Short mmCIF file of C-alpha atoms and ligand atoms in Angstrom, two decimals:
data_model
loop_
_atom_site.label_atom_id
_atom_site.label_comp_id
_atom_site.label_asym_id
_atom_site.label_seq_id
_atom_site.Cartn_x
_atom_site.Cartn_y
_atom_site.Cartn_z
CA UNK A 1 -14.56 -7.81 40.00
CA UNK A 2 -16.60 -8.23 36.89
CA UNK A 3 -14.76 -7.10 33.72
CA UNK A 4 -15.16 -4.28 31.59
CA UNK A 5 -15.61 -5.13 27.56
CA UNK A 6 -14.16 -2.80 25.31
CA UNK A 7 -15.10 -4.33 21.40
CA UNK A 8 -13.47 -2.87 18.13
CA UNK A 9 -15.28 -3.15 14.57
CA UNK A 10 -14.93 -6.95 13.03
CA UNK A 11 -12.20 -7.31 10.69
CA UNK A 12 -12.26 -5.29 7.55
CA UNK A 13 -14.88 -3.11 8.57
CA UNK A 14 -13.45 0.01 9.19
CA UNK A 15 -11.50 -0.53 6.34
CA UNK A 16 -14.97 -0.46 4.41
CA UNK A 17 -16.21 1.72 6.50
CA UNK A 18 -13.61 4.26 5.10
CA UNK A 19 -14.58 3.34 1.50
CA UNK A 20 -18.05 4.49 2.20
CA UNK A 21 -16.47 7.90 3.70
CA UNK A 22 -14.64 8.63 0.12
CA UNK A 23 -18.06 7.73 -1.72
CA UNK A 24 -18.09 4.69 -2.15
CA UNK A 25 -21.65 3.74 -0.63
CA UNK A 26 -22.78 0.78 -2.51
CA UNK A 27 -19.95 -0.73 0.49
CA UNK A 28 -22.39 -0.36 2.73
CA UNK A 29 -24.46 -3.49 1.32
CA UNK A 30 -21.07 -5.79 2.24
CA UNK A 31 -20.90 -4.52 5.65
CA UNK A 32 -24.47 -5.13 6.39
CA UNK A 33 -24.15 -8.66 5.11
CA UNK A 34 -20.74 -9.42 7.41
CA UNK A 35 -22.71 -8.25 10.39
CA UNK A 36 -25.72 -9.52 9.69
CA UNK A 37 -24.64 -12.86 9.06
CA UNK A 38 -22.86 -13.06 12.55
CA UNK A 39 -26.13 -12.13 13.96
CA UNK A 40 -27.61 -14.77 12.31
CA UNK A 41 -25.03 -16.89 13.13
CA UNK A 42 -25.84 -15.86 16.71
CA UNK A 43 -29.52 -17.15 16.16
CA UNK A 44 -31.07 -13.57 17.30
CA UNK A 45 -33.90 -11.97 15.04
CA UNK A 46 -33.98 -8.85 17.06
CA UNK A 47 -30.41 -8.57 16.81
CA UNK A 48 -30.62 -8.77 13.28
CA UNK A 49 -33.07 -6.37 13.22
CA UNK A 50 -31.25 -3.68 15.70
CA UNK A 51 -28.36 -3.72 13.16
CA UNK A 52 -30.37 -2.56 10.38
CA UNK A 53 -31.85 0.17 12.08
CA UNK A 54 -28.37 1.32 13.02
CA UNK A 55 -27.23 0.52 9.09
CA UNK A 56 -30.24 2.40 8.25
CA UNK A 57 -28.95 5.82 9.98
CA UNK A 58 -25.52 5.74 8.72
CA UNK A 59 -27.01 5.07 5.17
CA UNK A 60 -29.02 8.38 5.57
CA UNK A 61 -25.85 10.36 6.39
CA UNK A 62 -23.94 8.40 4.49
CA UNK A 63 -25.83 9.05 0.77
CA UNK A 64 -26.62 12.91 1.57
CA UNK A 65 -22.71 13.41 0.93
CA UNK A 66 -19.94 12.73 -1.37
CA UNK A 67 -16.67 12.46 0.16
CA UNK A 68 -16.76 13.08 3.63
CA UNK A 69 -15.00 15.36 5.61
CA UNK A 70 -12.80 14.31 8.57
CA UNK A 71 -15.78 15.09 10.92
CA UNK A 72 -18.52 13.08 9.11
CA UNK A 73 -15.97 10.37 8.16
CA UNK A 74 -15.52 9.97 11.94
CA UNK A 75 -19.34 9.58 12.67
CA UNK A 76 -19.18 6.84 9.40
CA UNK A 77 -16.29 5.21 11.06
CA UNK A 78 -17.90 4.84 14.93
CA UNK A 79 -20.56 2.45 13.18
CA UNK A 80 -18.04 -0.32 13.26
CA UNK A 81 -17.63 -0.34 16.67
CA UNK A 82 -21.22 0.81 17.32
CA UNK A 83 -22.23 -2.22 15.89
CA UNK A 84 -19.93 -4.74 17.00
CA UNK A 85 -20.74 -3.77 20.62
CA UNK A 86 -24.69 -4.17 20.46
CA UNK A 87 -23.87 -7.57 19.24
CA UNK A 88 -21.33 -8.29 21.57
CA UNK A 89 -23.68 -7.45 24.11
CA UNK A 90 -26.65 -9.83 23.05
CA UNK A 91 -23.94 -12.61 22.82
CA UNK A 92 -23.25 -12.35 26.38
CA UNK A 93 -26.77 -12.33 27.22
CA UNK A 94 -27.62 -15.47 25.25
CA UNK A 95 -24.81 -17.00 27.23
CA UNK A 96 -26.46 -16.08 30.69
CA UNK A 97 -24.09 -13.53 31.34
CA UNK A 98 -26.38 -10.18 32.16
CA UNK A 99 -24.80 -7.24 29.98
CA UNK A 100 -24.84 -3.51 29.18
CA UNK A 101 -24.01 -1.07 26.75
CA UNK A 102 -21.94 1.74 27.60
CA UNK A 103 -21.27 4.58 25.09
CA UNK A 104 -17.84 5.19 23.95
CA UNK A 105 -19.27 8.94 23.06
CA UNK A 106 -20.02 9.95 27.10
CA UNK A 107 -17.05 8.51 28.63
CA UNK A 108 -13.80 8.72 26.11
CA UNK A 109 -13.46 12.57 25.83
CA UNK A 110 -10.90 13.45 23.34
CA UNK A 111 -9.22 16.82 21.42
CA UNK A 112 -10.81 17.45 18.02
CA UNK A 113 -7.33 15.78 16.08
CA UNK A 114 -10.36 13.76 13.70
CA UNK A 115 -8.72 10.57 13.10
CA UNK A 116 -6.20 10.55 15.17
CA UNK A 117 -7.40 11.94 18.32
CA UNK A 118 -6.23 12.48 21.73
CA UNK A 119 -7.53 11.18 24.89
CA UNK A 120 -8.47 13.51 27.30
CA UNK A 121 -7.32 11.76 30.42
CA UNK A 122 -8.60 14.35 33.69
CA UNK A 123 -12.08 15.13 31.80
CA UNK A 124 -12.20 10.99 30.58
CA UNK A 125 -11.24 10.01 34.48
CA UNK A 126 -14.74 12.29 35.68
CA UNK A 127 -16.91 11.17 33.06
CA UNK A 128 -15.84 7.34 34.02
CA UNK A 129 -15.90 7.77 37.62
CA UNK A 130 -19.06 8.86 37.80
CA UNK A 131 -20.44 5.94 35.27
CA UNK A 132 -18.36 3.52 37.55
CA UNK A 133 -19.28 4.74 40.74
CA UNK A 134 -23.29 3.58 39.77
CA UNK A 135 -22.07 0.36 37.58
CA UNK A 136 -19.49 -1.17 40.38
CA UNK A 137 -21.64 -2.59 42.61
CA UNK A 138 -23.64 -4.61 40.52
CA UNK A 139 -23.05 -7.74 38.61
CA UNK A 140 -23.96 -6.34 34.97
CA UNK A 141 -21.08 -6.49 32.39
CA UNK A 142 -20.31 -3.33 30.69
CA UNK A 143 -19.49 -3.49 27.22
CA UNK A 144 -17.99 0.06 25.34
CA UNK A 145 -16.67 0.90 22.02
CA UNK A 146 -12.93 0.97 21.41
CA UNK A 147 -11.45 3.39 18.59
CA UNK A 148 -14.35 6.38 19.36
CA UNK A 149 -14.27 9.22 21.65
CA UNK A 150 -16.23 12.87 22.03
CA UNK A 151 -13.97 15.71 21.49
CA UNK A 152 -14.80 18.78 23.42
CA UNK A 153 -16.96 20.57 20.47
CA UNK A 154 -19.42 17.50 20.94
CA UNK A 155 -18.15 15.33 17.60
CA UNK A 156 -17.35 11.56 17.65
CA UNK A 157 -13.71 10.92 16.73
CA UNK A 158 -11.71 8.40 16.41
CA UNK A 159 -8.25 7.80 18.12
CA UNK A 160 -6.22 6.07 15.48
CA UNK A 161 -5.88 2.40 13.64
CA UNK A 162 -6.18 -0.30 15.85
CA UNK A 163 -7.03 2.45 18.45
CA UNK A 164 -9.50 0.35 20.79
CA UNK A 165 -6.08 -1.00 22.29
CA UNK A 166 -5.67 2.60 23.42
CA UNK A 167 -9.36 3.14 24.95
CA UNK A 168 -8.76 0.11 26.84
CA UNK A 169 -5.33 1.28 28.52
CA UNK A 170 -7.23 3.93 29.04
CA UNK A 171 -9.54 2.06 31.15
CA UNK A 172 -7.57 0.36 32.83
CA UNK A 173 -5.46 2.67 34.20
CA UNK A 174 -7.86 5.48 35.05
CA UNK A 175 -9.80 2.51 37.17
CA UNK A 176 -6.29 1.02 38.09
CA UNK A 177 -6.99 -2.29 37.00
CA UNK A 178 -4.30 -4.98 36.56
CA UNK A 179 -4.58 -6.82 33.44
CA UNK A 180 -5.48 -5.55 30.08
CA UNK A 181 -6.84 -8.74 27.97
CA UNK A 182 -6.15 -7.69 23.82
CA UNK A 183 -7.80 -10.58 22.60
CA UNK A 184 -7.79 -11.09 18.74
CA UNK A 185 -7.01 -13.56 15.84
CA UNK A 186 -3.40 -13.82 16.65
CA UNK A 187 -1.85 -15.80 19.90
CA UNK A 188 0.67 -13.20 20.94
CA UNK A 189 3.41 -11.18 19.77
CA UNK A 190 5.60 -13.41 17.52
CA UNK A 191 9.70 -13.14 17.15
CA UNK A 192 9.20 -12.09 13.73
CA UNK A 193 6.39 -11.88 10.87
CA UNK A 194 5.80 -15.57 10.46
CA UNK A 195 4.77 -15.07 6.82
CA UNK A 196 7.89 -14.59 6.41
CA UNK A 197 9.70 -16.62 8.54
CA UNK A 198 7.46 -19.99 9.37
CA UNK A 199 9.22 -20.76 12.71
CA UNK A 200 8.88 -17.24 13.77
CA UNK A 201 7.72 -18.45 18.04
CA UNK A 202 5.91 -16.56 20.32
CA UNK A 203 7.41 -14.07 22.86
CA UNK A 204 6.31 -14.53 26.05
CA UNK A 205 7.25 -11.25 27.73
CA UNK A 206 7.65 -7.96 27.13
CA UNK A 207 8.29 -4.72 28.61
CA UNK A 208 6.39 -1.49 27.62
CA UNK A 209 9.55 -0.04 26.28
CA UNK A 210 10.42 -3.04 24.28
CA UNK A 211 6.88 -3.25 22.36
CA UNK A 212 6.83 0.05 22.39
CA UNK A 213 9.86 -0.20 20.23
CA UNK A 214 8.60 -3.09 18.59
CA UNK A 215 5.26 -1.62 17.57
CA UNK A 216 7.33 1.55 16.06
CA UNK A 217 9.02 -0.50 13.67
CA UNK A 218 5.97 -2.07 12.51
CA UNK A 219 5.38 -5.09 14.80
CA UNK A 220 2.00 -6.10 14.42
CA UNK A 221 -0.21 -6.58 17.49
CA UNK A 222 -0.46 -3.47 19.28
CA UNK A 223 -0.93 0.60 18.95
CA UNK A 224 1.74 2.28 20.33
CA UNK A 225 -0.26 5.08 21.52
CA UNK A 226 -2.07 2.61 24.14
CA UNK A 227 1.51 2.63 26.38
CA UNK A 228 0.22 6.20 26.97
CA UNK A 229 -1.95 5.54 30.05
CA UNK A 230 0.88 3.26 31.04
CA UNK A 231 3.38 5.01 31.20
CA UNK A 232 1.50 8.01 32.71
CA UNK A 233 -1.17 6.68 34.75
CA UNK A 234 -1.03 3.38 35.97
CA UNK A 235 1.03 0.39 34.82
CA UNK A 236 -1.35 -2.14 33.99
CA UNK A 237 -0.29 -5.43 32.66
CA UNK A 238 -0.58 -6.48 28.91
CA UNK A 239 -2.08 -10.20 27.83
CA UNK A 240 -1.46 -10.67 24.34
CA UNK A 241 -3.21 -13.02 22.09
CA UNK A 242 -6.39 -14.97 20.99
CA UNK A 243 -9.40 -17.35 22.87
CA UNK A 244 -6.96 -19.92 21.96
CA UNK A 245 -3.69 -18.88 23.78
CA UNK A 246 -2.50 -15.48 25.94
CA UNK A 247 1.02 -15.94 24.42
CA UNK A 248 2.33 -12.76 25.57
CA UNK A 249 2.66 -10.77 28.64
CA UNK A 250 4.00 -7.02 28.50
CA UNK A 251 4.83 -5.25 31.81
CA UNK A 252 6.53 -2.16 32.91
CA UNK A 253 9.79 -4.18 34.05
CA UNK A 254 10.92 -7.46 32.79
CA UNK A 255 13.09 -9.64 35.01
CA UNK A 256 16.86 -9.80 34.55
CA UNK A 257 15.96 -13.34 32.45
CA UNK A 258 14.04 -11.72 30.41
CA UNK A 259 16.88 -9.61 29.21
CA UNK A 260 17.91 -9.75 25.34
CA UNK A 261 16.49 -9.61 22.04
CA UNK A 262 12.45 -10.33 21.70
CA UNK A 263 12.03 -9.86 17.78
CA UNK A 264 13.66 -9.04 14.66
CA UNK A 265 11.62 -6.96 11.72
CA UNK A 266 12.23 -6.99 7.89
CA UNK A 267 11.11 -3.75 6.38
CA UNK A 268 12.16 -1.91 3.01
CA UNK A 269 13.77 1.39 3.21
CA UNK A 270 14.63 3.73 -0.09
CA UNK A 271 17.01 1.42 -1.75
CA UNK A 272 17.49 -0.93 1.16
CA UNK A 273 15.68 -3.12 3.67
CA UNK A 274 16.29 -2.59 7.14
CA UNK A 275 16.64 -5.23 9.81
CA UNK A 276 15.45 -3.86 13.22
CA UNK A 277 16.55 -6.23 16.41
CA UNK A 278 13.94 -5.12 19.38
CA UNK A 279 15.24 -6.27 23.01
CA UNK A 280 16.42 -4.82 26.17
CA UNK A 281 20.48 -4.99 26.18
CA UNK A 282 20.54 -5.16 22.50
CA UNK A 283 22.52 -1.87 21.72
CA UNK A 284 24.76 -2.95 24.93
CA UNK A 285 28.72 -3.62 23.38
CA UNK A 286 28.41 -7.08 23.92
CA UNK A 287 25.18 -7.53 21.75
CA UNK A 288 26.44 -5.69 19.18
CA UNK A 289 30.36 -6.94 19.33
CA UNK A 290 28.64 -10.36 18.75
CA UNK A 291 26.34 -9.83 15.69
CA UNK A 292 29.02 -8.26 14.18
CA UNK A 293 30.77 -11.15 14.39
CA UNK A 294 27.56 -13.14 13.41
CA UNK A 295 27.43 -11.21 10.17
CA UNK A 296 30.80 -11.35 9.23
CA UNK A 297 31.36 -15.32 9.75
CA UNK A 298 28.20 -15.56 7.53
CA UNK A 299 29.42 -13.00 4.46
CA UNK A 300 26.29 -11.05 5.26
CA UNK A 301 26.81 -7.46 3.24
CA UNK A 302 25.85 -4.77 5.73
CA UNK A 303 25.26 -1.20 4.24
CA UNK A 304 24.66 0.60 7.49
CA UNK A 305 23.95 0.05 11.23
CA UNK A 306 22.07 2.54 13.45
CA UNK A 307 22.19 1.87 17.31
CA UNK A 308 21.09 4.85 19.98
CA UNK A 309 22.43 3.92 23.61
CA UNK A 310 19.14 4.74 24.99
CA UNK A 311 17.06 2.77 22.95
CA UNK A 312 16.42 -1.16 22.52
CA UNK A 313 17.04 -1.42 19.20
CA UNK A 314 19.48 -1.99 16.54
CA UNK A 315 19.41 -1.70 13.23
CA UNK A 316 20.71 -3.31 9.94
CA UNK A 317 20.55 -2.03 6.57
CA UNK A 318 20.98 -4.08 3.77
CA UNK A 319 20.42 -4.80 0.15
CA UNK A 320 16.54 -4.78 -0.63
CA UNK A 321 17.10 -8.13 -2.77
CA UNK A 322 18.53 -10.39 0.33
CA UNK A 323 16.59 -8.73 2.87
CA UNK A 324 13.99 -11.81 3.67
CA UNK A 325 16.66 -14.33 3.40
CA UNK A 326 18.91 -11.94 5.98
CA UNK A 327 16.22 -11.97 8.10
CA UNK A 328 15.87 -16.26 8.12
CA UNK A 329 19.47 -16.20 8.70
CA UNK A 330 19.69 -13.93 11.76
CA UNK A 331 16.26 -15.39 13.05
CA UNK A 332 17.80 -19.22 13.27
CA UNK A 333 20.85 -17.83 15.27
CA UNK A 334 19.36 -15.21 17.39
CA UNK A 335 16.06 -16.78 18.40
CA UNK A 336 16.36 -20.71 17.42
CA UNK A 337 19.61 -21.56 18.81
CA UNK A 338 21.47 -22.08 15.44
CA UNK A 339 25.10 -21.53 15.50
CA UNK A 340 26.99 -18.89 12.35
N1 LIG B 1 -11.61 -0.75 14.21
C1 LIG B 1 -10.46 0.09 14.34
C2 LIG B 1 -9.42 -0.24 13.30
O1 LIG B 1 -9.62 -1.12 12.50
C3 LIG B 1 -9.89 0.10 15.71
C4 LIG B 1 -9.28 -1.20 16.17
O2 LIG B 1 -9.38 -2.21 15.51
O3 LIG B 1 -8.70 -1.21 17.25
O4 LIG B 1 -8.40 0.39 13.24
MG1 MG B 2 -8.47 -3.99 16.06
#
């Protein structure tokens, strides 16, 4: 089966995209010069041109109004996307691979939450039937916008930061495909935030309920509204990471080797920084018995500990001041081997 494309907006462009929503619309002249320039970079005149007609309309909505409301900033906001997938689509076809644009606006069908929409999945599953009932037999590849939808009043919306994860979930398991690609800069889901922590490694598998987790305290990498469809509709698999390396696979279940902590997050809290441990088994006695012990052979000063039976997670708090150095510590025993 030929794939499906789903594109988001290149980096940092809904993130200007947004300035030009509060008013800021001399933005606009930045984001035409980041997508020209790929364009260019892809050799296509006509590309280049197509992009400026489609700059050209958001320009004349853009400079009638001041700050946008959530309505019109949603319309600003699908040009990212927009964009990205008319180029993604010449791309292909200057690679010999025969490709089509679908719109993200006939097939995603959302409620009218404006920025942080819904997805409809019974009217989305009709609208995409009936587009993939025509597209399936041929060899064309479709390519669709992530992050925009159509709520029921007829507006474009947008389902949430880093919300094309989420429209291709969606995808996926309306069609009941198998294997959701999320391609981007990074290789995979990493132990922790290797800024942080330079030997931070990659974790090679996941289940939903343990990047679900992970992605609720702040893991980069995926939206945690895209488990949705998942959960709900079909259980696709998750491949994690960049051209350069699929480092991570999530899946409903994990094997019984896969048990145990996955990744450990530093993030402040009030007064304190919290330490969140992410894993299947980690709030089991055992687990917990042993950090404790972990932290006490190292002098570690804990302020608090929050651990829910049902959930894979534990949680340290601790002074703001040693938080980062806490974290190195409990990353060298709990994921490189090192013993307290
Ligand atoms: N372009 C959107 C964002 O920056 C959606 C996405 O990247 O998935 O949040
Ligand atoms: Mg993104």
């Amino acid at each position: 089966m030929r794939p499906i494309v789903v594109v988001s907006a290149s980096k940092g462009i809904t993130d200007l995209l947004l300035d030009v929503a509060k008013g800021r619309k001399e933005v606009l002249k930045e984001i035409e010069n980041r997508y020209t320039s790929i364009a260019r970079e892809i050799g296509s005149f006509k590309l280049v041109k197509r992009i400026e007609e489609e700059l050209d309309k958001l320009r004349r909505v853009a400079e009638g109004v001041g700050i946008a409301d959530s309505v019109l900033t949603d319309y600003i906001l699908s040009y990212g996307e927009k964009i990205s997938k008319i180029i993604m689509v010449q791309a292909l076809e200057l690679n010999d691979i025969r490709a089509f644009e679908l719109n993200a606006t006939d097939i995603i069908v959302t409620n009218n939450t404006h920025g942080d929409a819904v997805i409809d999945y019974p009217a989305t599953a009709i609208a995409l039937e009936k587009v993939y009932s025509v597209i399936k037999n041929h060899s064309y590849v479709p390519v669709i916008e992530g992050f925009i939808g159509r709520s029921f009043e007829g507006e474009v919306t947008t389902i949430g930061r880093g919300g094309s994860d989420y429209t291709a979930t969606t995808i996926a398991s309306l069609l009941k495909i198998d294997k959701v690609y999320l391609v981007s800069d990074v290789d995979g889901i990493m132990t922790t935030d290797p800024d942080l922590v330079p030997t931070a490694r990659l974790v090679k598998h996941m289940s939903y309920v343990e990047a679900l987790e992970a992605s609720m305290y702040g893991a980069k990498g995926i939206n945690p509204k895209a488990f949705d469809p998942l959960v709900k509709i079909y259980s696709s698999n998750l491949l994690i990471g960049s051209w350069r390396n699929i480092g991570t696979m999530i899946s409903r279940e994990i094997s019984r080797d896969f048990i145990g902590p996955k990744v450990i997050m530093l993030k402040d809290a009030g007064d304190y920084a919290y330490i969140a441990i992410v894993g299947e088994g980690v709030s089991s006695a055992k687990f917990v018995r042993d950090l404790l012990d972990t932290v006490v052979k190292l002098g570690i000063d804990i302020k608090g500990i929050q651990a829910h039976v049902h959930r894979p997670s534990i949680v340290l708090f601790v002074d703001k001041s040693r938080g980062r150095e806490i974290l190195k510590i409990l990353h060298k025993v709990i994921f490189e081997g090192d013993q307290p």
